[in-house]
Amino acid sequence: MKTQLPLETQVDQNGRYGRFGGRFVPETLMYALNELESAFREAIADPAFHEELRTLLEEYSGRPTPLTYAQRLTEYVGGARLFLKREDLNHTGAHKINNTLGQALLAKRMGKKKLIAETGAGQHGVASATVAALLGMECKVFMGEEDVRRQQLNVFRMELLGAEVVPVRSGTRTLKDATSEAIRHWVTHVEDTFYMIGSVVGPHPYPEMVRTFQRVIGDEARAQFLYREHRLPDHVVACVGGGSNAIGMFAAFLADRDVQLHGVEAAGHGLSTGRHAATLSKGKPGVLHGSFSYLLQDEHGQVIPAHSISAGLDYPGVGPEHAHLKESGRVRYTSVTDEEALDAVRLLCRTEGILPALESAHAVAEAVRLARTLPREQTVLICLSGRGDKDVETIRAEEAKRR
């Protein structure tokens, strides 16, 4: 795993990406965060840690995941050629396993016996429950009551794996409130509990740590594309909620200035409706869950609810590095509606035989829109962050409404 990052995206000693990031937490968590940062620095400097993680990624998760040329999708769309980085083929069905394996090994090095996590779509919860079972640790997963309803299959999977799923009934009963509850639990159990955050959000060092464990996506994709095409892709597209799969993919290409990077947020019912999760497009800088970044808020600075058909994108904040990349202009951020994402699900199913997660479908929709404007000799690489089994009931319900 590479840990040397382009200088302009290195986090500073205060955990800042430009003006974003940092630590905005109760005093009781400062010791735990300092302890975590020290353990993380020691681990990534230790070849034995890298070897243990590499072995698990290869022999347990199934890495490297393939790079797939989407021939029939390309023929249907016209324009640029489309490629898929297949994180959906990881064990547990999404990129989330990369980060949870890394954080769980770190927790073991720190002598922690209990893991807690928050989850929206359930993929991070399933991955957390999976690695807890693998390493013989207790696991508690906080999940908004609305997401419990939307993701019943993943709730059952977590329980089958031995985790306790804690429904959160406060606020909007989605990922924001699950995260708040997980932080509250961590404050009072910090001595024996490791908090596994699932995205590049939260106080320093979480955004840097999750990015480091997810960078394997981009490093593999870059090498695979060079091997297959003898060049780099012209465009790279990934969906952005908190932003972990996107940062993992983008990190390997940030220094390649000829590669254009596109982050895709959830426009929900439309940016003008107020029913969306497009934090970078419509939000303003503020503090949420221990970090300074863009978030959806009203005129009084209060966080307002986000909406997306995808439970994994239904979050009013975004990772601080994405905020920095937006303001620096290195990444273009755009958005895709619920309807456009559903159309992309159908399109990828019927042209490639691949059922994408609703999160990933946002990236597919934008990539299709982009490819139609480009000549045949150009290429677009999509991060297919997860598979759509978990979303089948939601998709079926939406199909029924259309009939």
Coordinates of C-alpha atoms in Angstrom, one line a residue:
M1 CA 0.0 0.0 0.0
K2 CA 1.3 3.5 -0.9
T3 CA 1.3 6.1 1.8
Q4 CA 3.2 8.9 0.0
L5 CA 0.5 11.3 -1.2
P6 CA 0.8 14.3 -3.5
L7 CA 1.9 17.3 -1.4
E8 CA -1.1 19.5 -2.1
T9 CA -3.4 16.9 -0.6
Q10 CA -1.3 16.0 2.5
V11 CA -3.1 16.7 5.7
D12 CA -1.3 19.1 7.9
Q13 CA -0.2 18.6 11.6
N14 CA -3.6 19.9 12.8
G15 CA -5.6 17.5 10.6
R16 CA -6.5 20.1 8.0
Y17 CA -7.0 19.9 4.3
G18 CA -6.6 23.5 3.4
R19 CA -9.1 25.2 5.8
F20 CA -11.2 22.0 6.3
G21 CA -10.9 19.1 8.7
G22 CA -9.5 19.4 12.2
R23 CA -10.9 18.2 15.5
F24 CA -14.1 19.6 17.0
V25 CA -14.9 17.2 19.8
P26 CA -15.5 17.0 23.6
E27 CA -12.4 17.2 25.7
T28 CA -13.1 13.6 26.8
L29 CA -12.3 12.4 23.3
M30 CA -9.0 14.2 22.7
Y31 CA -6.9 11.6 24.5
A32 CA -8.6 8.8 22.5
L33 CA -8.0 10.6 19.2
N34 CA -4.3 11.3 20.1
E35 CA -3.9 7.6 21.1
L36 CA -5.6 6.6 17.8
E37 CA -3.3 8.9 15.7
S38 CA -0.2 7.5 17.4
A39 CA -1.3 3.9 16.8
F40 CA -2.2 4.7 13.1
R41 CA 1.2 6.3 12.5
E42 CA 3.1 3.4 14.1
A43 CA 1.0 0.9 12.1
I44 CA 1.5 2.4 8.7
A45 CA 5.2 2.6 9.4
D46 CA 5.3 -1.1 10.3
P47 CA 5.9 -3.6 7.4
A48 CA 4.3 -6.4 9.4
F49 CA 1.0 -4.4 9.6
H50 CA 1.0 -3.9 5.8
E51 CA 1.7 -7.6 5.2
E52 CA -1.1 -8.7 7.5
L53 CA -3.5 -6.3 5.8
R54 CA -2.3 -7.2 2.3
T55 CA -2.9 -10.9 3.1
L56 CA -6.4 -10.3 4.3
L57 CA -7.3 -8.1 1.3
E58 CA -6.0 -10.8 -1.1
E59 CA -7.0 -14.0 0.6
Y60 CA -10.2 -12.9 2.5
S61 CA -11.7 -10.0 0.5
G62 CA -10.6 -11.2 -2.9
R63 CA -8.4 -8.3 -4.1
P64 CA -7.4 -7.2 -6.6
T65 CA -10.9 -6.5 -7.9
P66 CA -11.2 -6.5 -11.7
L67 CA -11.2 -3.7 -14.2
T68 CA -14.0 -4.4 -16.6
Y69 CA -14.5 -2.8 -20.1
A70 CA -18.2 -2.1 -20.4
Q71 CA -18.5 -2.9 -24.1
R72 CA -22.3 -3.1 -24.5
L73 CA -22.9 -0.1 -22.3
T74 CA -20.3 1.8 -24.4
E75 CA -22.1 0.7 -27.6
Y76 CA -25.5 1.8 -26.2
V77 CA -24.3 5.2 -25.0
G78 CA -22.0 6.1 -27.9
G79 CA -19.1 8.5 -27.4
A80 CA -16.2 7.6 -25.0
R81 CA -15.4 4.1 -23.9
L82 CA -16.6 3.2 -20.3
F83 CA -14.7 1.0 -17.8
L84 CA -15.8 -0.2 -14.4
K85 CA -13.6 -0.7 -11.3
R86 CA -15.4 -3.6 -9.7
E87 CA -15.5 -2.9 -5.9
D88 CA -18.9 -4.7 -6.0
L89 CA -16.9 -8.0 -6.2
N90 CA -15.3 -7.6 -2.8
H91 CA -16.3 -9.9 0.0
T92 CA -19.5 -8.4 1.5
G93 CA -20.2 -6.6 -1.7
A94 CA -18.7 -3.2 -1.5
H95 CA -15.5 -1.2 -1.0
K96 CA -16.3 -0.8 2.7
I97 CA -14.4 -4.0 3.6
N98 CA -11.1 -2.3 2.6
N99 CA -11.4 0.2 5.4
T100 CA -12.9 -2.1 8.1
L101 CA -10.1 -4.7 7.7
G102 CA -7.5 -1.9 8.2
Q103 CA -9.3 -0.3 11.2
A104 CA -10.0 -3.7 12.8
L105 CA -6.3 -4.7 12.6
L106 CA -5.5 -1.3 14.1
A107 CA -8.0 -1.9 17.0
K108 CA -6.4 -5.3 17.6
R109 CA -2.9 -3.7 17.8
M110 CA -4.4 -1.2 20.4
G111 CA -5.7 -4.0 22.5
K112 CA -9.4 -3.0 22.0
K113 CA -11.9 -5.8 22.4
K114 CA -15.1 -4.1 21.2
L115 CA -15.9 -2.4 17.9
I116 CA -18.7 0.1 17.2
A117 CA -19.8 1.5 13.9
E118 CA -22.5 3.6 12.3
T119 CA -24.1 2.7 9.0
G120 CA -26.7 4.1 6.5
A121 CA -27.1 1.6 3.6
G122 CA -25.8 -1.1 5.9
Q123 CA -22.7 -2.0 3.8
H124 CA -20.3 -0.5 6.4
G125 CA -22.3 -2.2 9.1
V126 CA -22.1 -5.6 7.4
A127 CA -18.3 -5.1 6.7
S128 CA -17.8 -4.1 10.4
A129 CA -19.8 -7.2 11.6
T130 CA -17.8 -9.4 9.2
V131 CA -14.4 -8.3 10.4
A132 CA -15.5 -8.5 14.0
A133 CA -16.5 -12.1 13.5
L134 CA -13.2 -12.8 11.7
L135 CA -11.1 -11.4 14.5
G136 CA -13.3 -12.5 17.4
M137 CA -14.4 -9.1 18.6
E138 CA -17.7 -7.8 19.9
C139 CA -19.5 -5.5 17.5
K140 CA -22.4 -3.0 18.0
V141 CA -23.8 -1.1 14.9
F142 CA -25.8 2.1 15.2
M143 CA -28.4 2.5 12.4
G144 CA -31.2 5.0 11.9
E145 CA -34.7 3.5 12.2
E146 CA -35.6 4.7 8.7
D147 CA -32.5 2.9 7.3
V148 CA -33.3 -0.2 9.3
R149 CA -36.6 -0.2 7.5
R150 CA -35.0 0.4 4.1
Q151 CA -32.2 -2.1 4.5
Q152 CA -33.8 -5.1 6.3
L153 CA -31.6 -7.6 4.5
N154 CA -28.4 -6.0 5.7
V155 CA -29.8 -5.7 9.2
F156 CA -30.4 -9.5 9.1
R157 CA -26.9 -10.1 7.7
M158 CA -25.3 -8.1 10.6
E159 CA -27.3 -10.0 13.2
L160 CA -26.4 -13.3 11.5
L161 CA -22.7 -12.3 11.8
G162 CA -23.1 -11.8 15.5
A163 CA -23.4 -8.0 15.7
E164 CA -25.9 -6.1 17.8
V165 CA -27.8 -3.6 15.6
V166 CA -29.0 -0.5 17.6
P167 CA -31.9 1.4 15.9
V168 CA -31.6 5.1 16.4
R169 CA -35.0 6.9 16.7
S170 CA -33.9 10.5 17.1
G171 CA -33.9 13.2 14.4
T172 CA -34.4 12.1 10.9
R173 CA -33.6 8.5 11.9
T174 CA -30.9 8.2 9.2
L175 CA -27.1 8.1 9.0
K176 CA -26.6 11.6 10.6
D177 CA -28.4 10.5 13.8
A178 CA -26.7 7.1 13.8
T179 CA -23.3 8.8 13.7
S180 CA -24.3 11.1 16.6
E181 CA -25.4 8.2 18.7
A182 CA -22.2 6.2 17.9
I183 CA -20.1 9.2 19.0
R184 CA -22.1 9.5 22.3
H185 CA -21.6 5.8 23.0
W186 CA -17.8 6.1 22.2
V187 CA -17.4 9.0 24.7
T188 CA -18.6 6.8 27.6
H189 CA -16.9 3.6 26.5
V190 CA -13.6 4.9 25.1
E191 CA -11.4 2.7 27.3
D192 CA -12.2 -0.6 25.7
T193 CA -14.0 0.4 22.5
F194 CA -12.8 1.2 19.0
Y195 CA -15.0 3.4 16.8
M196 CA -14.8 2.3 13.2
I197 CA -16.0 5.3 11.1
G198 CA -17.1 4.2 7.6
S199 CA -16.3 7.2 5.5
V200 CA -13.7 10.0 5.2
V201 CA -15.6 12.1 7.8
G202 CA -15.2 12.8 11.5
P203 CA -12.4 14.3 13.5
H204 CA -8.7 13.9 12.6
P205 CA -7.2 11.3 12.0
Y206 CA -10.3 9.5 10.7
P207 CA -10.5 11.2 7.2
E208 CA -6.8 10.5 6.6
M209 CA -7.0 7.0 8.0
V210 CA -10.0 5.9 5.9
R211 CA -8.5 7.5 2.8
T212 CA -5.3 5.5 3.4
F213 CA -7.2 2.2 3.7
Q214 CA -9.3 3.0 0.7
R215 CA -6.5 4.2 -1.6
V216 CA -6.0 0.6 -2.7
I217 CA -9.0 1.2 -5.1
G218 CA -7.2 3.9 -7.0
D219 CA -3.8 2.3 -6.9
E220 CA -5.1 -0.9 -8.4
A221 CA -7.3 0.9 -11.0
R222 CA -4.4 3.1 -12.1
A223 CA -2.1 0.1 -12.6
Q224 CA -4.8 -2.0 -14.3
F225 CA -5.7 0.8 -16.7
L226 CA -2.1 1.4 -17.6
Y227 CA -1.6 -2.3 -18.2
R228 CA -4.7 -2.7 -20.4
E229 CA -4.7 0.6 -22.3
H230 CA -1.1 1.7 -22.0
R231 CA -2.3 5.1 -20.8
L232 CA -4.3 6.7 -18.0
P233 CA -8.1 7.3 -18.3
D234 CA -9.2 10.7 -19.4
H235 CA -12.0 10.9 -16.8
V236 CA -12.6 9.2 -13.4
V237 CA -16.1 9.2 -11.9
A238 CA -17.3 8.2 -8.4
C239 CA -20.3 8.8 -6.2
V240 CA -19.9 11.0 -3.1
G241 CA -21.9 10.8 0.1
G242 CA -19.3 11.0 2.9
G243 CA -16.9 10.3 0.1
S244 CA -14.8 7.2 0.9
N245 CA -14.9 5.3 -2.4
A246 CA -14.4 8.5 -4.3
I247 CA -11.3 9.6 -2.2
G248 CA -10.0 6.0 -2.5
M249 CA -10.2 6.2 -6.2
F250 CA -9.2 9.9 -6.7
A251 CA -6.1 9.7 -4.4
A252 CA -4.1 7.7 -7.0
F253 CA -4.9 10.2 -9.8
L254 CA -4.6 13.6 -8.0
A255 CA -1.1 14.2 -9.3
D256 CA -2.1 13.3 -12.9
R257 CA -3.3 16.6 -14.1
D258 CA -4.5 15.3 -17.4
V259 CA -7.0 13.0 -15.7
Q260 CA -10.3 14.8 -14.9
L261 CA -12.0 13.8 -11.7
H262 CA -15.8 13.9 -11.2
G263 CA -17.6 13.5 -7.8
V264 CA -21.3 12.8 -8.0
E265 CA -23.7 13.8 -5.2
A266 CA -27.3 12.8 -4.7
A267 CA -29.7 15.4 -6.1
G268 CA -32.6 13.4 -4.8
H269 CA -35.9 15.0 -6.1
G270 CA -33.9 17.9 -7.6
L271 CA -31.6 20.6 -6.3
S272 CA -34.3 23.2 -6.4
T273 CA -36.7 21.1 -4.2
G274 CA -34.6 21.1 -1.0
R275 CA -35.0 17.3 -1.0
H276 CA -31.5 16.3 -1.8
A277 CA -28.1 15.4 -0.3
A278 CA -25.9 17.6 -2.5
T279 CA -23.7 19.0 0.2
L280 CA -21.0 20.4 -2.0
S281 CA -23.4 21.8 -4.5
K282 CA -25.8 23.4 -2.1
G283 CA -24.2 23.4 1.3
K284 CA -22.0 25.8 3.3
P285 CA -19.0 25.3 5.5
G286 CA -19.7 24.4 9.1
V287 CA -19.0 21.8 11.8
L288 CA -20.6 18.3 11.9
H289 CA -19.5 15.2 13.7
G290 CA -16.1 16.7 14.8
S291 CA -14.9 18.1 11.5
F292 CA -15.1 21.4 9.5
S293 CA -16.5 20.8 6.0
Y294 CA -19.4 21.6 3.8
L295 CA -22.8 20.6 5.2
L296 CA -26.5 21.3 4.5
Q297 CA -27.7 23.9 7.0
D298 CA -30.4 26.6 7.3
E299 CA -29.9 30.3 7.7
H300 CA -29.3 29.8 11.5
G301 CA -26.6 27.3 10.9
Q302 CA -28.7 24.3 11.9
V303 CA -28.1 21.1 10.0
I304 CA -31.1 20.3 7.8
P305 CA -32.2 16.8 6.7
A306 CA -30.7 15.3 3.5
H307 CA -32.6 13.1 1.1
S308 CA -31.6 10.4 -1.4
I309 CA -33.1 7.2 -2.6
S310 CA -29.8 5.7 -1.6
A311 CA -29.4 5.3 2.1
G312 CA -25.6 5.4 1.7
L313 CA -25.7 8.9 0.2
D314 CA -28.4 10.3 2.6
Y315 CA -26.0 12.3 4.7
P316 CA -25.9 16.1 5.2
G317 CA -22.1 16.4 5.4
V318 CA -19.0 15.4 3.3
G319 CA -15.4 14.5 4.0
P320 CA -13.2 17.6 4.5
E321 CA -10.7 16.6 1.7
H322 CA -13.6 16.7 -0.7
A323 CA -14.4 20.2 0.5
H324 CA -10.7 21.2 -0.1
L325 CA -10.7 19.5 -3.6
K326 CA -13.9 21.4 -4.5
E327 CA -12.4 24.8 -3.5
S328 CA -9.1 24.0 -5.2
G329 CA -10.9 23.1 -8.4
R330 CA -9.0 19.8 -8.7
V331 CA -12.3 17.8 -8.7
R332 CA -15.6 18.7 -10.4
Y333 CA -18.6 18.0 -8.3
T334 CA -22.0 17.5 -9.8
S335 CA -25.2 15.7 -8.9
V336 CA -27.7 13.1 -10.1
T337 CA -31.4 12.7 -9.2
D338 CA -33.1 9.7 -7.8
E339 CA -34.8 9.1 -11.1
E340 CA -31.6 9.3 -13.1
A341 CA -30.0 6.8 -10.7
L342 CA -32.8 4.4 -11.1
D343 CA -32.5 4.7 -14.9
A344 CA -28.8 3.9 -14.6
V345 CA -29.6 0.8 -12.5
R346 CA -31.8 -0.5 -15.3
L347 CA -29.3 0.5 -18.0
L348 CA -26.3 -1.3 -16.4
C349 CA -28.4 -4.4 -15.6
R350 CA -29.6 -4.7 -19.2
T351 CA -26.4 -3.9 -21.0
E352 CA -23.8 -5.5 -18.7
G353 CA -25.7 -7.9 -16.5
I354 CA -24.5 -6.0 -13.4
L355 CA -26.9 -4.8 -10.7
P356 CA -25.2 -1.8 -9.1
A357 CA -25.9 -0.3 -5.7
L358 CA -28.0 2.8 -5.8
E359 CA -24.9 4.7 -4.6
S360 CA -22.9 3.5 -7.5
A361 CA -25.7 4.1 -10.0
H362 CA -25.3 7.9 -9.4
A363 CA -21.7 7.5 -10.7
V364 CA -22.9 5.4 -13.7
A365 CA -25.6 8.0 -14.6
E366 CA -23.0 10.9 -14.6
A367 CA -20.5 8.8 -16.6
V368 CA -23.1 8.0 -19.2
R369 CA -24.0 11.7 -19.4
L370 CA -20.4 12.6 -19.8
A371 CA -19.4 9.9 -22.3
R372 CA -22.1 11.0 -24.7
T373 CA -20.3 14.4 -25.0
L374 CA -16.9 12.9 -25.7
P375 CA -15.3 11.3 -28.8
R376 CA -14.7 7.5 -29.1
E377 CA -11.0 7.7 -28.4
Q378 CA -11.6 9.1 -24.9
T379 CA -12.1 6.9 -21.8
V380 CA -14.2 7.1 -18.6
L381 CA -13.4 5.0 -15.5
I382 CA -16.3 4.5 -13.1
C383 CA -15.8 3.4 -9.5
L384 CA -18.6 0.8 -9.0
S385 CA -18.5 1.0 -5.3
G386 CA -21.0 -1.8 -4.4
R387 CA -23.5 -4.3 -5.6
G388 CA -27.3 -3.7 -5.6
D389 CA -28.7 -6.7 -3.8
K390 CA -29.4 -4.6 -0.7
D391 CA -31.4 -2.1 -2.8
V392 CA -33.7 -4.6 -4.6
E393 CA -36.7 -3.9 -2.4
T394 CA -36.3 -0.1 -2.8
I395 CA -35.9 -0.4 -6.5
R396 CA -38.9 -2.7 -6.8
A397 CA -41.1 -0.3 -4.8
E398 CA -40.0 2.6 -7.1
E399 CA -40.7 0.4 -10.2
A400 CA -44.2 -0.3 -8.8
K401 CA -44.9 3.5 -8.5
R402 CA -44.0 4.0 -12.2
R403 CA -46.5 1.4 -13.4

